[in-house]
Amino acid sequence: AKAEGRNAFQYYSSDLNKASLGELLLENQLRGALDRDELLLYYQPKVQASDGRITGAEALLRWSHPELGVLLPGRFIPAAEESGLIVPIGEWVLRHVCAQLRAWLDAGHRPVPIAVNLSAQQFAHQDIALLVRGILTEHRVPAELLELELTETMLMRDVERTVGLLARLRGLGVRLSIDDFGTGYSSLAYLKLFEVDVLKIDRSFVNDIRGDDGEEGKIATAVIALAHSLGHKVVAEGVETKYQRDFLTRQQCDQFQGYLFGHPIPADEFIARLHTDTQT
Ligand code: C2E
Ligand code: CA
Ligand code: CA
Ligand code: CA
């Protein structure tokens, strides 16, 4: 019974870090997380396919939970979306990235563009162009240092509005990319209307490139050709192996993001890596 008790506790504590924590409890805690300054951003490098140099980074949200440690977005973004907290959280992310860029500029670094993930709610309900313009101005950050990642699903919801919004965002000078490309349901006819800089091939298609199957990489290859024919650059996400890198390079993929080139890391580690990267 004693051993059982210990096991029960082990299950309890590891469950706590997975799923057992009630959505409501988590949601309540998340509400305070912003005020208590428990949110943080990690930065994952994006590299040039031709020479492996860092061309930018994606800011990825983390929650430094007082009891559970650092939580990944999969644990709390659903609750944030459910409750609408994703809107103030998303605003925090934009401000935080711009403040970070400003701090890097002030310290004499030459930062690369940083990409921010926008949520569907931010895109649908906020005047996102006005917000972005305000934050860039507030922190005196050049617009071309900010990139916004938008998913197909967000873009397809109201195509007419999207086309106008993308034009306004582009007018500000920020970079735009379509995230998780290939997993949504964009109509190719509309895709042509969306003026973006980059298509990001979803990780699932990159994961298919394994050298064990004659059909491998067909979707990734098609997405690269499609993106290029529309005048967009292509970033492959979730690149974990040299085999994937070499395959995608042969298909003329422009940039890579994935564990092979670096995990998401804290800001100071990222800027240190950028520094050594540009020196060599
Ligand atoms: P995403 O936008 O598709 O971000 C890429 C995810 O893939 C990140 O997970 C990253 O850590 C992971 N990843 C990168 N390289 C590899 C790889 O080589 N292999 C594997 N297996 N995974 C890789 P993360 O940080 O857990 O974020 C998950 C999702 O949470 C993001 O997916 C994005 O949809 C959302 N998210 C993250 N930060 C924010 C944010 O600030 N705002 C909003 N609205 N959503 C965010
Ligand atoms: Ca993303
Ligand atoms: Ca993605
Ligand atoms: Ca994804």
CSV table of C-alpha atoms and ligand atoms in Angstrom, one decimal:
chain,number,residue,atom,x,y,z
A,1,ALA,CA,0.0,0.0,0.0
A,2,LYS,CA,2.9,2.2,0.8
A,3,ALA,CA,4.4,1.7,-2.7
A,4,GLU,CA,1.1,2.3,-4.2
A,5,GLY,CA,0.8,5.5,-2.4
A,6,ARG,CA,4.1,6.6,-3.7
A,7,ASN,CA,3.1,5.7,-7.2
A,8,ALA,CA,-0.2,7.5,-6.9
A,9,PHE,CA,1.8,10.6,-5.9
A,10,GLN,CA,4.1,10.2,-8.9
A,11,TYR,CA,1.2,9.9,-11.2
A,12,TYR,CA,-0.4,12.9,-9.6
A,13,SER,CA,2.6,15.1,-10.0
A,14,SER,CA,3.4,14.1,-13.6
A,15,ASP,CA,-0.2,14.3,-14.6
A,16,LEU,CA,-0.2,17.8,-13.2
A,17,ASN,CA,2.3,18.7,-15.7
A,18,LYS,CA,0.3,17.2,-18.5
A,19,ALA,CA,-3.5,17.3,-18.5
A,20,SER,CA,-5.1,16.9,-15.1
A,21,LEU,CA,-5.0,20.6,-14.1
A,22,GLY,CA,-8.5,21.8,-14.7
A,23,GLU,CA,-9.0,24.2,-17.5
A,24,LEU,CA,-10.7,26.6,-15.2
A,25,LEU,CA,-7.9,26.6,-12.6
A,26,LEU,CA,-5.4,27.1,-15.3
A,27,GLU,CA,-7.5,29.9,-16.9
A,28,ASN,CA,-7.8,31.7,-13.6
A,29,GLN,CA,-4.0,31.5,-13.1
A,30,LEU,CA,-3.4,32.6,-16.6
A,31,ARG,CA,-5.4,35.7,-16.0
A,32,GLY,CA,-2.9,36.7,-13.3
A,33,ALA,CA,0.1,35.5,-15.2
A,34,LEU,CA,0.3,38.6,-17.3
A,35,ASP,CA,0.2,40.9,-14.3
A,36,ARG,CA,2.7,38.7,-12.4
A,37,ASP,CA,5.1,38.8,-15.4
A,38,GLU,CA,5.2,35.1,-15.8
A,39,LEU,CA,5.0,35.0,-19.6
A,40,LEU,CA,8.2,35.0,-21.6
A,41,LEU,CA,9.3,34.5,-25.1
A,42,TYR,CA,11.8,32.1,-26.6
A,43,TYR,CA,13.4,32.7,-30.0
A,44,GLN,CA,14.0,30.1,-32.6
A,45,PRO,CA,16.4,30.9,-35.4
A,46,LYS,CA,15.4,30.7,-39.1
A,47,VAL,CA,18.4,30.1,-41.4
A,48,GLN,CA,19.3,30.7,-45.0
A,49,ALA,CA,19.2,27.4,-46.9
A,50,SER,CA,22.3,28.3,-49.0
A,51,ASP,CA,24.7,29.0,-46.1
A,52,GLY,CA,23.0,28.3,-42.8
A,53,ARG,CA,23.2,31.9,-41.7
A,54,ILE,CA,20.5,33.2,-39.4
A,55,THR,CA,18.0,35.3,-41.3
A,56,GLY,CA,15.4,35.8,-38.5
A,57,ALA,CA,13.7,34.2,-35.6
A,58,GLU,CA,10.2,33.2,-34.4
A,59,ALA,CA,9.1,34.4,-31.0
A,60,LEU,CA,7.4,31.5,-29.1
A,61,LEU,CA,5.4,32.0,-26.0
A,62,ARG,CA,6.3,30.3,-22.7
A,63,TRP,CA,4.6,30.5,-19.3
A,64,SER,CA,6.9,30.3,-16.3
A,65,HIS,CA,4.4,28.7,-14.0
A,66,PRO,CA,5.2,29.1,-10.3
A,67,GLU,CA,4.6,25.4,-9.6
A,68,LEU,CA,4.7,23.6,-12.9
A,69,GLY,CA,7.8,25.2,-14.4
A,70,VAL,CA,8.0,26.4,-18.0
A,71,LEU,CA,4.9,25.5,-19.9
A,72,LEU,CA,4.6,25.2,-23.7
A,73,PRO,CA,1.9,27.0,-25.5
A,74,GLY,CA,0.0,23.7,-26.2
A,75,ARG,CA,-0.8,23.7,-22.5
A,76,PHE,CA,-2.3,27.1,-22.1
A,77,ILE,CA,-3.1,28.7,-25.5
A,78,PRO,CA,-6.3,26.7,-25.9
A,79,ALA,CA,-7.5,28.1,-22.5
A,80,ALA,CA,-6.4,31.5,-23.6
A,81,GLU,CA,-8.4,31.3,-26.8
A,82,GLU,CA,-11.4,29.9,-25.0
A,83,SER,CA,-11.5,32.8,-22.5
A,84,GLY,CA,-10.5,35.6,-24.9
A,85,LEU,CA,-7.3,36.1,-22.8
A,86,ILE,CA,-5.4,35.5,-26.0
A,87,VAL,CA,-6.2,39.1,-27.1
A,88,PRO,CA,-4.3,40.8,-24.2
A,89,ILE,CA,-1.7,38.1,-24.3
A,90,GLY,CA,-1.1,38.6,-28.0
A,91,GLU,CA,-0.8,42.3,-27.4
A,92,TRP,CA,1.8,41.6,-24.7
A,93,VAL,CA,3.7,39.5,-27.2
A,94,LEU,CA,3.8,42.3,-29.8
A,95,ARG,CA,4.9,44.9,-27.2
A,96,HIS,CA,7.5,42.6,-25.7
A,97,VAL,CA,9.0,41.7,-29.1
A,98,CYS,CA,9.2,45.4,-30.1
A,99,ALA,CA,10.7,46.4,-26.7
A,100,GLN,CA,13.3,43.6,-27.2
A,101,LEU,CA,14.1,44.8,-30.7
A,102,ARG,CA,14.5,48.3,-29.3
A,103,ALA,CA,16.8,47.1,-26.5
A,104,TRP,CA,19.0,45.2,-29.0
A,105,LEU,CA,19.2,48.2,-31.3
A,106,ASP,CA,20.1,50.4,-28.3
A,107,ALA,CA,22.8,48.0,-27.3
A,108,GLY,CA,24.4,48.2,-30.8
A,109,HIS,CA,23.3,44.9,-32.1
A,110,ARG,CA,22.1,44.4,-35.6
A,111,PRO,CA,18.9,42.4,-35.0
A,112,VAL,CA,17.2,40.2,-37.6
A,113,PRO,CA,13.4,40.3,-38.2
A,114,ILE,CA,11.4,38.7,-35.4
A,115,ALA,CA,8.2,36.8,-36.3
A,116,VAL,CA,5.2,37.0,-34.0
A,117,ASN,CA,2.3,34.5,-34.2
A,118,LEU,CA,-1.1,36.2,-34.4
A,119,SER,CA,-4.2,34.4,-33.1
A,120,ALA,CA,-7.4,34.2,-35.0
A,121,GLN,CA,-9.2,36.4,-32.5
A,122,GLN,CA,-6.6,39.1,-32.8
A,123,PHE,CA,-6.9,39.1,-36.5
A,124,ALA,CA,-10.7,39.0,-36.5
A,125,HIS,CA,-11.6,41.4,-33.7
A,126,GLN,CA,-8.8,43.8,-33.3
A,127,ASP,CA,-7.8,46.6,-35.5
A,128,ILE,CA,-4.5,44.8,-35.8
A,129,ALA,CA,-2.9,47.3,-38.3
A,130,LEU,CA,-3.6,50.2,-35.9
A,131,LEU,CA,-2.3,48.3,-33.0
A,132,VAL,CA,0.9,47.2,-34.8
A,133,ARG,CA,1.5,50.8,-36.0
A,134,GLY,CA,1.1,52.1,-32.5
A,135,ILE,CA,3.5,49.6,-30.9
A,136,LEU,CA,6.1,50.1,-33.6
A,137,THR,CA,5.9,53.9,-33.1
A,138,GLU,CA,6.0,53.6,-29.3
A,139,HIS,CA,9.2,51.6,-29.4
A,140,ARG,CA,10.7,53.3,-32.5
A,141,VAL,CA,11.2,50.0,-34.2
A,142,PRO,CA,11.7,49.8,-38.0
A,143,ALA,CA,8.7,48.0,-39.4
A,144,GLU,CA,10.8,45.6,-41.5
A,145,LEU,CA,12.1,44.1,-38.3
A,146,LEU,CA,8.7,42.8,-37.4
A,147,GLU,CA,7.1,39.8,-39.2
A,148,LEU,CA,3.6,38.5,-38.6
A,149,GLU,CA,2.7,34.9,-39.0
A,150,LEU,CA,-0.9,34.2,-40.0
A,151,THR,CA,-2.6,30.9,-40.6
A,152,GLU,CA,-4.6,30.0,-43.7
A,153,THR,CA,-7.7,29.5,-41.6
A,154,MET,CA,-7.5,33.0,-40.2
A,155,LEU,CA,-7.0,34.4,-43.7
A,156,MET,CA,-9.8,32.4,-45.3
A,157,ARG,CA,-12.5,33.4,-42.8
A,158,ASP,CA,-13.4,36.7,-44.5
A,159,VAL,CA,-11.4,37.0,-47.6
A,160,GLU,CA,-12.4,40.5,-48.6
A,161,ARG,CA,-11.5,41.9,-45.2
A,162,THR,CA,-8.3,39.9,-45.2
A,163,VAL,CA,-7.1,41.4,-48.5
A,164,GLY,CA,-7.7,44.9,-47.2
A,165,LEU,CA,-6.0,44.1,-43.9
A,166,LEU,CA,-3.0,42.6,-45.5
A,167,ALA,CA,-2.6,45.6,-47.7
A,168,ARG,CA,-2.7,47.9,-44.7
A,169,LEU,CA,-0.1,45.8,-42.8
A,170,ARG,CA,2.1,45.7,-45.9
A,171,GLY,CA,1.7,49.5,-46.1
A,172,LEU,CA,3.3,49.7,-42.7
A,173,GLY,CA,6.3,47.8,-43.9
A,174,VAL,CA,6.0,44.7,-41.7
A,175,ARG,CA,6.7,41.3,-43.2
A,176,LEU,CA,3.9,38.8,-43.5
A,177,SER,CA,3.9,35.0,-43.7
A,178,ILE,CA,1.4,32.3,-44.0
A,179,ASP,CA,2.0,29.7,-41.2
A,180,ASP,CA,1.4,26.0,-41.2
A,181,PHE,CA,0.8,26.2,-44.9
A,182,GLY,CA,-0.9,23.2,-46.4
A,183,THR,CA,-2.9,22.2,-43.3
A,184,GLY,CA,-5.8,24.6,-43.9
A,185,TYR,CA,-8.1,24.9,-46.8
A,186,SER,CA,-7.0,27.9,-48.8
A,187,SER,CA,-8.4,28.1,-52.2
A,188,LEU,CA,-5.6,28.6,-54.7
A,189,ALA,CA,-7.7,31.4,-56.3
A,190,TYR,CA,-7.6,33.3,-53.0
A,191,LEU,CA,-4.0,32.5,-52.2
A,192,LYS,CA,-3.1,34.6,-55.2
A,193,LEU,CA,-4.9,37.6,-53.7
A,194,PHE,CA,-3.0,37.4,-50.4
A,195,GLU,CA,0.0,39.6,-50.6
A,196,VAL,CA,2.5,38.0,-48.3
A,197,ASP,CA,6.3,37.5,-48.3
A,198,VAL,CA,6.6,34.0,-47.1
A,199,LEU,CA,4.8,30.6,-47.0
A,200,LYS,CA,5.9,28.3,-44.1
A,201,ILE,CA,5.5,24.7,-45.0
A,202,ASP,CA,3.9,22.9,-42.1
A,203,ARG,CA,6.1,20.5,-40.1
A,204,SER,CA,3.9,17.5,-40.9
A,205,PHE,CA,5.0,17.7,-44.5
A,206,VAL,CA,8.7,18.0,-43.6
A,207,ASN,CA,8.3,15.1,-41.2
A,208,ASP,CA,7.2,13.0,-44.2
A,209,ILE,CA,10.7,13.4,-45.8
A,210,ARG,CA,12.4,10.3,-44.4
A,211,GLY,CA,14.0,8.4,-47.2
A,212,ASP,CA,11.7,5.4,-46.7
A,213,ASP,CA,9.1,5.9,-49.3
A,214,GLY,CA,9.1,6.8,-53.0
A,215,GLU,CA,6.3,9.3,-52.5
A,216,GLU,CA,8.1,11.3,-49.9
A,217,GLY,CA,8.2,15.0,-49.9
A,218,LYS,CA,5.7,15.3,-52.7
A,219,ILE,CA,3.6,17.9,-50.8
A,220,ALA,CA,6.7,19.9,-49.7
A,221,THR,CA,8.0,19.9,-53.2
A,222,ALA,CA,4.6,21.1,-54.6
A,223,VAL,CA,4.3,23.8,-52.0
A,224,ILE,CA,7.8,25.2,-52.8
A,225,ALA,CA,6.9,25.3,-56.5
A,226,LEU,CA,3.6,26.9,-55.8
A,227,ALA,CA,5.1,29.5,-53.5
A,228,HIS,CA,7.8,30.5,-55.9
A,229,SER,CA,5.3,30.7,-58.8
A,230,LEU,CA,3.4,33.2,-56.7
A,231,GLY,CA,6.5,35.2,-55.9
A,232,HIS,CA,6.8,34.1,-52.2
A,233,LYS,CA,9.8,32.8,-50.3
A,234,VAL,CA,9.5,29.4,-48.6
A,235,VAL,CA,10.4,28.5,-45.0
A,236,ALA,CA,10.3,24.8,-44.1
A,237,GLU,CA,9.5,24.3,-40.4
A,238,GLY,CA,10.4,21.4,-38.2
A,239,VAL,CA,13.5,20.4,-40.1
A,240,GLU,CA,15.2,17.9,-37.8
A,241,THR,CA,17.5,15.8,-40.1
A,242,LYS,CA,20.3,16.5,-42.6
A,243,TYR,CA,18.3,14.3,-45.0
A,244,GLN,CA,15.4,16.7,-44.8
A,245,ARG,CA,17.6,19.7,-45.2
A,246,ASP,CA,19.4,18.2,-48.3
A,247,PHE,CA,16.1,17.2,-49.9
A,248,LEU,CA,14.5,20.6,-49.3
A,249,THR,CA,17.6,22.3,-50.6
A,250,ARG,CA,17.4,20.4,-53.8
A,251,GLN,CA,13.8,21.6,-54.1
A,252,GLN,CA,15.1,25.2,-53.8
A,253,CYS,CA,13.5,25.8,-50.4
A,254,ASP,CA,14.8,29.2,-49.2
A,255,GLN,CA,15.0,29.0,-45.5
A,256,PHE,CA,14.8,26.4,-42.6
A,257,GLN,CA,13.6,26.4,-39.1
A,258,GLY,CA,13.9,23.4,-36.9
A,259,TYR,CA,15.8,21.6,-34.2
A,260,LEU,CA,18.6,20.7,-36.7
A,261,PHE,CA,19.4,24.4,-36.7
A,262,GLY,CA,18.4,25.3,-33.2
A,263,HIS,CA,15.7,25.0,-30.5
A,264,PRO,CA,13.8,28.0,-29.2
A,265,ILE,CA,16.1,29.7,-26.7
A,266,PRO,CA,15.9,32.7,-24.4
A,267,ALA,CA,16.6,36.2,-25.8
A,268,ASP,CA,20.1,36.6,-24.4
A,269,GLU,CA,21.2,33.2,-25.8
A,270,PHE,CA,19.7,34.1,-29.2
A,271,ILE,CA,21.5,37.4,-29.5
A,272,ALA,CA,24.8,35.7,-28.5
A,273,ARG,CA,24.3,33.1,-31.2
A,274,LEU,CA,23.4,35.8,-33.7
A,275,HIS,CA,26.6,37.6,-32.8
A,276,THR,CA,28.9,34.6,-33.4
A,277,ASP,CA,26.9,33.8,-36.5
A,278,THR,CA,27.5,37.1,-38.1
A,279,GLN,CA,31.2,37.3,-37.0
A,280,THR,CA,32.3,34.1,-38.8
B,1,C2E,P1,3.9,27.2,-34.6
B,1,C2E,O1,3.6,28.6,-34.9
B,1,C2E,O2,3.8,26.2,-35.7
B,1,C2E,O3,5.4,27.2,-34.0
B,1,C2E,C1,6.4,26.2,-34.3
B,1,C2E,C2,6.4,25.1,-33.2
B,1,C2E,O4,7.2,24.0,-33.7
B,1,C2E,C3,7.0,25.6,-31.9
B,1,C2E,O5,6.3,24.9,-30.9
B,1,C2E,C4,8.4,25.1,-32.0
B,1,C2E,O6,9.1,24.9,-30.8
B,1,C2E,C5,8.2,23.7,-32.7
B,1,C2E,N1,9.3,23.3,-33.4
B,1,C2E,C6,10.3,24.0,-34.0
B,1,C2E,N2,11.2,23.2,-34.7
B,1,C2E,C7,10.8,22.0,-34.5
B,1,C2E,C8,11.4,20.7,-34.9
B,1,C2E,O7,12.4,20.6,-35.5
B,1,C2E,N3,10.7,19.6,-34.5
B,1,C2E,C9,9.5,19.7,-33.7
B,1,C2E,N4,8.9,18.5,-33.4
B,1,C2E,N5,9.0,20.8,-33.3
B,1,C2E,C10,9.6,22.0,-33.7
B,1,C2E,P2,5.8,25.6,-29.5
B,1,C2E,O8,6.8,26.7,-29.1
B,1,C2E,O9,5.4,24.6,-28.6
B,1,C2E,O10,4.5,26.4,-30.1
B,1,C2E,C11,3.4,25.7,-30.5
B,1,C2E,C12,2.4,26.6,-31.1
B,1,C2E,O11,1.8,27.6,-30.2
B,1,C2E,C13,2.9,27.5,-32.2
B,1,C2E,O12,3.0,26.7,-33.4
B,1,C2E,C14,1.9,28.5,-32.3
B,1,C2E,O13,0.7,28.1,-33.0
B,1,C2E,C15,1.5,28.7,-30.9
B,1,C2E,N6,2.1,29.9,-30.3
B,1,C2E,C16,3.4,30.0,-29.8
B,1,C2E,N7,3.6,31.3,-29.4
B,1,C2E,C17,2.5,32.0,-29.7
B,1,C2E,C18,2.1,33.4,-29.5
B,1,C2E,O14,2.9,34.2,-29.0
B,1,C2E,N8,0.8,33.7,-29.9
B,1,C2E,C19,0.0,32.8,-30.4
B,1,C2E,N9,-1.3,33.2,-30.8
B,1,C2E,N10,0.3,31.5,-30.6
B,1,C2E,C20,1.6,31.1,-30.2
B,2,CA,CA,4.4,30.1,-36.3
B,3,CA,CA,4.0,26.8,-37.9
B,4,CA,CA,2.5,24.0,-36.8
